[in-house]
Amino acid sequence: MKLVYEAVENGARREKAAEVLGLAARTLERWRRRGIEGDDCRCGPRTEPSNKLSEVERQRLLSIVNSAEYRDLSPRSNRASVAR
């Protein structure tokens, strides 16, 4: 919230400042009305997803998508070539 207030004081529009932070202007308005002054009041998930990749799986996936065969393709192109 402090970043948004600072941006608005320096001439930015509240909607644009919120957009840069990935928030809706309406969310900021709700937080302001509740008297919330924290930097980020989103709760987010409290637990990790059950289908989260393990670190080994993540590293393997990254090595594949960054390999010479796939590195210059968009994700959509990769999906199409794998589905064939």
Coordinates of N, CA and C in Angstrom, one line a residue:
M1 N 0.8 -1.2 0.0 CA 0.0 0.0 0.0 C 0.9 1.3 0.0
K2 N 2.0 1.2 0.7 CA 2.9 2.4 0.8 C 3.4 2.7 -0.6
L3 N 3.7 1.7 -1.4 CA 4.2 2.0 -2.7 C 3.2 2.7 -3.6
V4 N 2.0 2.3 -3.4 CA 0.9 2.9 -4.2 C 0.7 4.3 -3.8
Y5 N 0.6 4.5 -2.5 CA 0.5 5.9 -2.0 C 1.6 6.8 -2.5
E6 N 2.8 6.3 -2.4 CA 4.0 7.1 -2.9 C 3.9 7.4 -4.4
A7 N 3.5 6.4 -5.2 CA 3.3 6.6 -6.6 C 2.2 7.6 -6.9
V8 N 1.1 7.6 -6.2 CA 0.0 8.5 -6.4 C 0.5 9.9 -6.0
E9 N 1.2 10.0 -4.9 CA 1.7 11.3 -4.5 C 2.6 12.0 -5.5
N10 N 3.3 11.1 -6.3 CA 4.2 11.6 -7.3 C 3.6 11.7 -8.7
G11 N 2.3 11.6 -8.7 CA 1.5 11.9 -9.9 C 1.0 10.7 -10.7
A12 N 1.3 9.5 -10.2 CA 0.7 8.3 -11.0 C -0.7 8.1 -10.7
R13 N -1.4 7.5 -11.6 CA -2.8 7.1 -11.3 C -2.9 5.9 -10.5
R14 N -3.8 5.8 -9.6 CA -3.9 4.7 -8.7 C -4.1 3.4 -9.4
E15 N -4.9 3.4 -10.5 CA -5.2 2.2 -11.2 C -3.9 1.6 -11.9
K16 N -3.1 2.5 -12.4 CA -1.8 2.1 -13.1 C -0.9 1.6 -12.0
A17 N -0.8 2.2 -10.9 CA 0.1 1.8 -9.8 C -0.3 0.4 -9.3
A18 N -1.6 0.2 -9.2 CA -2.1 -1.1 -8.7 C -1.8 -2.2 -9.8
E19 N -1.9 -1.8 -11.1 CA -1.7 -2.8 -12.2 C -0.2 -3.2 -12.2
V20 N 0.7 -2.3 -11.9 CA 2.1 -2.6 -11.9 C 2.4 -3.6 -10.8
L21 N 1.7 -3.6 -9.7 CA 1.8 -4.5 -8.6 C 1.0 -5.8 -8.8
G22 N 0.3 -5.9 -9.8 CA -0.5 -7.1 -10.1 C -1.8 -7.1 -9.2
L23 N -2.3 -5.9 -8.9 CA -3.5 -5.8 -8.1 C -4.6 -5.0 -8.8
A24 N -5.8 -5.3 -8.4 CA -6.9 -4.5 -9.0 C -7.1 -3.2 -8.1
A25 N -7.4 -2.1 -8.7 CA -7.6 -0.9 -8.0 C -8.7 -1.1 -6.9
R26 N -9.7 -2.0 -7.2 CA -10.8 -2.2 -6.3 C -10.2 -2.9 -5.0
T27 N -9.2 -3.8 -5.2 CA -8.6 -4.5 -4.1 C -8.0 -3.5 -3.1
L28 N -7.2 -2.5 -3.7 CA -6.6 -1.5 -2.9 C -7.7 -0.7 -2.1
E29 N -8.8 -0.4 -2.8 CA -9.9 0.3 -2.1 C -10.4 -0.4 -0.9
R30 N -10.6 -1.7 -1.1 CA -11.1 -2.6 0.0 C -10.1 -2.5 1.2
W31 N -8.8 -2.7 0.9 CA -7.8 -2.7 1.9 C -7.8 -1.3 2.6
R32 N -7.9 -0.3 1.9 CA -7.9 1.1 2.5 C -9.1 1.2 3.4
R33 N -10.3 0.8 3.0 CA -11.5 0.9 3.8 C -11.4 0.1 5.1
R34 N -10.7 -1.0 5.1 CA -10.5 -1.8 6.2 C -9.4 -1.3 7.1
G35 N -8.7 -0.3 6.7 CA -7.6 0.3 7.5 C -6.3 -0.6 7.4
I36 N -6.2 -1.4 6.4 CA -5.0 -2.2 6.3 C -3.9 -1.4 5.6
E37 N -2.7 -1.4 6.3 CA -1.6 -0.6 5.8 C -0.4 -1.5 5.4
G38 N -0.6 -2.8 5.4 CA 0.6 -3.7 5.1 C 0.9 -3.6 3.6
D39 N 2.1 -4.1 3.3 CA 2.6 -4.1 1.9 C 1.7 -5.0 0.9
D40 N 1.3 -6.1 1.4 CA 0.6 -7.0 0.6 C -0.4 -7.8 1.5
C41 N -1.6 -7.7 1.3 CA -2.6 -8.3 2.2 C -3.3 -9.6 1.6
R42 N -2.7 -10.0 0.5 CA -3.3 -11.2 -0.1 C -2.9 -12.4 0.7
C43 N -3.8 -13.3 0.9 CA -3.5 -14.5 1.8 C -2.8 -15.6 1.0
G44 N -3.2 -15.9 -0.2 CA -2.5 -16.9 -1.0 C -2.8 -18.3 -0.4
P45 N -2.3 -19.3 -1.1 CA -2.5 -20.6 -0.6 C -1.7 -20.9 0.6
R46 N -2.3 -21.7 1.5 CA -1.6 -22.0 2.8 C -0.8 -23.3 2.7
T47 N -1.1 -24.1 1.7 CA -0.4 -25.4 1.5 C 0.1 -25.5 0.1
E48 N 1.1 -26.4 -0.1 CA 1.6 -26.6 -1.4 C 0.6 -27.5 -2.2
P49 N 0.5 -27.4 -3.5 CA -0.4 -28.3 -4.2 C 0.1 -29.7 -4.2
S50 N -0.8 -30.6 -4.2 CA -0.4 -32.1 -4.1 C 0.3 -32.5 -5.4
N51 N 0.1 -31.8 -6.5 CA 0.7 -32.2 -7.7 C 2.0 -31.4 -8.1
K52 N 2.6 -30.8 -7.1 CA 3.8 -29.9 -7.3 C 4.9 -30.8 -7.7
L53 N 5.7 -30.3 -8.7 CA 6.8 -31.1 -9.1 C 7.9 -31.2 -8.0
S54 N 8.6 -32.3 -8.0 CA 9.7 -32.4 -7.1 C 10.9 -31.6 -7.7
E55 N 11.9 -31.3 -6.9 CA 13.0 -30.6 -7.4 C 13.7 -31.3 -8.6
V56 N 13.8 -32.7 -8.5 CA 14.4 -33.5 -9.5 C 13.6 -33.4 -10.8
E57 N 12.2 -33.5 -10.7 CA 11.3 -33.4 -11.8 C 11.5 -32.0 -12.5
R58 N 11.5 -30.9 -11.6 CA 11.6 -29.6 -12.1 C 12.9 -29.4 -12.9
Q59 N 14.0 -29.8 -12.4 CA 15.3 -29.7 -13.1 C 15.3 -30.5 -14.4
R60 N 14.7 -31.7 -14.4 CA 14.6 -32.5 -15.6 C 13.8 -31.7 -16.7
L61 N 12.7 -31.2 -16.3 CA 11.8 -30.5 -17.2 C 12.6 -29.2 -17.8
L62 N 13.2 -28.5 -16.9 CA 14.0 -27.3 -17.4 C 15.1 -27.7 -18.3
S63 N 15.7 -28.8 -18.1 CA 16.8 -29.2 -19.0 C 16.2 -29.6 -20.4
I64 N 15.0 -30.2 -20.4 CA 14.4 -30.6 -21.7 C 14.0 -29.4 -22.4
V65 N 13.2 -28.5 -21.8 CA 12.7 -27.3 -22.5 C 13.8 -26.3 -22.9
N66 N 14.9 -26.4 -22.3 CA 16.1 -25.5 -22.7 C 17.0 -26.2 -23.6
S67 N 16.7 -27.4 -24.0 CA 17.6 -28.1 -24.9 C 17.6 -27.5 -26.3
A68 N 18.6 -27.8 -27.1 CA 18.7 -27.2 -28.4 C 17.4 -27.5 -29.2
E69 N 16.8 -28.6 -29.1 CA 15.6 -29.0 -29.8 C 14.4 -28.1 -29.6
Y70 N 14.3 -27.6 -28.3 CA 13.1 -26.8 -27.9 C 13.3 -25.4 -27.6
R71 N 14.6 -25.0 -27.3 CA 14.8 -23.6 -26.7 C 14.3 -22.5 -27.5
D72 N 14.2 -22.6 -28.9 CA 13.8 -21.4 -29.7 C 12.3 -21.5 -30.0
L73 N 11.6 -22.4 -29.5 CA 10.1 -22.5 -29.7 C 9.3 -21.9 -28.6
S74 N 8.1 -21.5 -29.0 CA 7.2 -21.0 -27.9 C 6.6 -22.2 -27.2
P75 N 6.0 -22.0 -26.0 CA 5.4 -23.1 -25.3 C 4.3 -23.7 -26.1
R76 N 3.6 -22.9 -26.9 CA 2.5 -23.5 -27.7 C 3.1 -24.4 -28.8
S77 N 4.2 -24.0 -29.4 CA 4.8 -24.8 -30.4 C 5.3 -26.1 -29.8
N78 N 5.9 -26.0 -28.6 CA 6.4 -27.2 -27.9 C 5.2 -28.2 -27.7
R79 N 4.1 -27.7 -27.3 CA 2.9 -28.6 -27.0 C 2.5 -29.3 -28.3
A80 N 2.5 -28.5 -29.4 CA 2.1 -29.1 -30.7 C 3.0 -30.2 -31.2
S81 N 4.3 -30.0 -31.0 CA 5.3 -30.9 -31.5 C 5.3 -32.2 -30.6
V82 N 5.1 -32.1 -29.3 CA 5.0 -33.2 -28.4 C 3.8 -34.1 -28.7
A83 N 2.7 -33.4 -29.0 CA 1.4 -34.1 -29.2 C 1.4 -34.9 -30.4
R84 N 2.3 -34.7 -31.4 CA 2.2 -35.4 -32.7 C 2.6 -36.8 -32.5

